[in-house]
Coordinates of C-alpha atoms in Angstrom, one line a residue:
X1 CA 148.5 191.2 140.5
X2 CA 147.8 195.0 140.6
X3 CA 147.9 197.6 137.9
X4 CA 149.9 200.5 139.3
X5 CA 151.6 203.5 137.6
X6 CA 154.9 201.6 137.9
X7 CA 153.6 198.8 135.6
X8 CA 151.5 200.7 133.2
X9 CA 153.6 201.8 130.1
X10 CA 152.5 204.4 127.7
X11 CA 154.0 206.3 124.8
X12 CA 152.3 209.7 124.6
X13 CA 153.3 210.0 120.8
X14 CA 150.8 207.2 120.2
X15 CA 147.8 208.9 121.9
X16 CA 144.8 210.2 119.8
X17 CA 145.9 208.4 116.7
X18 CA 144.1 205.9 114.5
X19 CA 146.0 203.1 112.9
X20 CA 149.0 203.4 115.1
X21 CA 150.7 200.2 113.9
X22 CA 150.9 198.8 110.4
X23 CA 149.8 195.4 111.6
X24 CA 149.6 193.3 114.8
X25 CA 153.0 191.8 114.2
X26 CA 154.7 195.2 114.1
X27 CA 152.7 196.2 117.1
X28 CA 154.1 193.2 119.0
X29 CA 157.7 194.2 118.0
X30 CA 157.1 197.8 119.0
X31 CA 155.6 196.8 122.4
X32 CA 158.5 194.3 123.0
X33 CA 160.9 197.2 122.9
X34 CA 158.8 199.0 125.6
X35 CA 159.1 195.8 127.7
X36 CA 162.8 195.1 127.5
X37 CA 163.1 194.9 131.3
X38 CA 161.2 191.6 131.2
X39 CA 163.5 190.0 128.4
X40 CA 164.7 186.5 129.5
X41 CA 162.9 186.8 132.8
X42 CA 160.3 184.5 134.4
X43 CA 157.4 186.7 133.0
X44 CA 154.6 185.1 131.0
X45 CA 153.0 186.7 127.9
X46 CA 149.4 185.9 127.6
X47 CA 147.4 186.9 124.5
X48 CA 143.7 187.5 124.4
X49 CA 142.3 185.7 121.3
X50 CA 141.8 186.4 118.6
X51 CA 143.5 189.8 117.9
X52 CA 145.7 189.9 121.0
X53 CA 147.5 186.6 120.1
X54 CA 149.5 187.8 117.1
X55 CA 150.6 190.8 119.1
X56 CA 151.5 188.5 122.1
X57 CA 153.4 186.1 119.8
X58 CA 155.8 188.8 118.7
X59 CA 156.2 190.1 122.3
X60 CA 157.0 186.5 123.5
X61 CA 159.4 185.9 120.6
X62 CA 161.3 189.1 120.8
X63 CA 161.4 188.9 124.6
X64 CA 162.3 185.2 124.8
X65 CA 159.3 184.6 127.1
X66 CA 156.8 181.9 127.3
X67 CA 153.4 182.4 125.6
X68 CA 149.9 181.3 126.6
X69 CA 146.4 182.5 126.1
X70 CA 143.7 184.1 128.3
X71 CA 140.4 183.4 126.5
X72 CA 138.0 186.3 127.0
X73 CA 135.3 187.7 124.7
X74 CA 133.2 190.7 124.7
X75 CA 129.4 190.3 125.0
X76 CA 128.2 192.1 121.8
X77 CA 125.2 194.1 121.3
X78 CA 122.4 192.2 119.4
X79 CA 122.6 194.6 116.4
X80 CA 126.5 194.8 115.9
X81 CA 129.5 192.6 116.6
X82 CA 131.7 195.7 116.9
X83 CA 130.4 197.1 120.2
X84 CA 130.0 195.2 123.5
X85 CA 128.3 195.7 126.8
X86 CA 130.5 193.4 128.9
X87 CA 132.8 190.4 128.7
X88 CA 133.1 186.8 129.7
X89 CA 136.4 185.0 130.7
X90 CA 137.8 181.5 130.6
X91 CA 136.9 180.9 134.3
X92 CA 133.3 182.2 134.0
X93 CA 134.0 185.7 135.3
X94 CA 131.4 188.1 133.8
X95 CA 131.4 191.9 133.9
X96 CA 128.7 194.0 132.4
X97 CA 128.6 197.8 131.6
X98 CA 125.3 198.2 133.4
X99 CA 125.2 201.9 132.4
X100 CA 125.4 200.9 128.7
X101 CA 122.8 198.1 129.1
X102 CA 120.4 200.6 130.5
X103 CA 121.3 203.4 128.1
X104 CA 120.5 201.1 125.1
X105 CA 117.4 199.5 126.7
X106 CA 118.5 195.9 126.9
X107 CA 116.1 193.7 128.9
X108 CA 117.3 191.0 131.3
X109 CA 116.4 188.1 128.8
X110 CA 118.6 189.8 126.1
X111 CA 121.4 190.2 128.4
X112 CA 121.2 186.7 129.7
X113 CA 121.0 185.4 126.2
X114 CA 124.2 187.5 125.3
X115 CA 126.1 186.2 128.3
X116 CA 125.2 182.6 127.5
X117 CA 126.2 182.9 123.8
X118 CA 129.5 184.5 124.8
X119 CA 130.1 181.9 127.5
X120 CA 129.8 179.2 124.8
X121 CA 132.1 181.0 122.5
X122 CA 134.7 181.4 125.3
X123 CA 134.3 177.6 126.2
X124 CA 134.9 176.6 122.5
X125 CA 137.9 178.9 122.1
X126 CA 139.3 177.7 125.3
X127 CA 139.1 174.1 124.1
X128 CA 140.6 175.1 120.8
X129 CA 143.5 177.1 122.2
X130 CA 144.2 175.2 125.5
X131 CA 143.0 171.6 124.8
X132 CA 143.6 169.7 128.1
X133 CA 146.5 171.9 129.2
X134 CA 146.0 173.5 132.6
X135 CA 146.5 177.2 133.1
X136 CA 150.2 178.0 133.7
X137 CA 151.5 178.9 137.1
X138 CA 150.7 182.6 137.7
X139 CA 151.5 183.0 141.4
X140 CA 154.3 185.5 142.2
X141 CA 154.9 185.9 138.5
X142 CA 154.7 188.8 136.1
X143 CA 152.0 188.3 133.5
X144 CA 152.1 190.6 130.4
X145 CA 148.5 190.6 129.2
X146 CA 148.1 191.5 125.6
X147 CA 145.1 192.4 123.5
X148 CA 145.0 194.3 120.2
X149 CA 143.1 197.3 121.4
X150 CA 140.9 198.7 124.1
X151 CA 137.6 200.3 123.5
X152 CA 135.7 200.3 126.8
X153 CA 138.3 198.1 128.6
X154 CA 135.8 195.5 129.7
X155 CA 137.5 192.6 128.0
X156 CA 140.9 193.6 129.6
X157 CA 139.3 194.1 133.1
X158 CA 137.6 190.7 132.9
X159 CA 140.8 189.1 131.8
X160 CA 142.7 190.7 134.7
X161 CA 140.0 189.6 137.2
X162 CA 140.0 186.0 135.9
X163 CA 143.8 185.8 136.1
X164 CA 143.9 187.1 139.6

């Protein structure tokens, strides 16, 4: 699974704008239009909970594709839940923004505590969303991975690494 210019879609009219979509449902419908090539195919739509799932639901519905989840969560800074310095995935994959960790002066103990807290959150969400169901077959299959936004991109990169 590689991200190449051939499978990265963008609409320049949406660049440098805030509140591009009225809601996640509308975003999913809009994005489904960009992904018409995959309609009725063997592709799989995977949403990153929580915000990516409602977007993914609409893409799957509009495209007549199966839907599943890829549970990943950002590791938040101790003083805010809005910003993160890394992410943890369902398979245990962890990536850190080491530059940010150093820039804000997080010590190793704080980082490890953040990873553990996030790992527990991911395990709980994975049980909630997946139950006992195994991951779907991904080999030789297009996966449309959906989140509701990208700030640093760490959550998406961790999700991609875990799915690979």
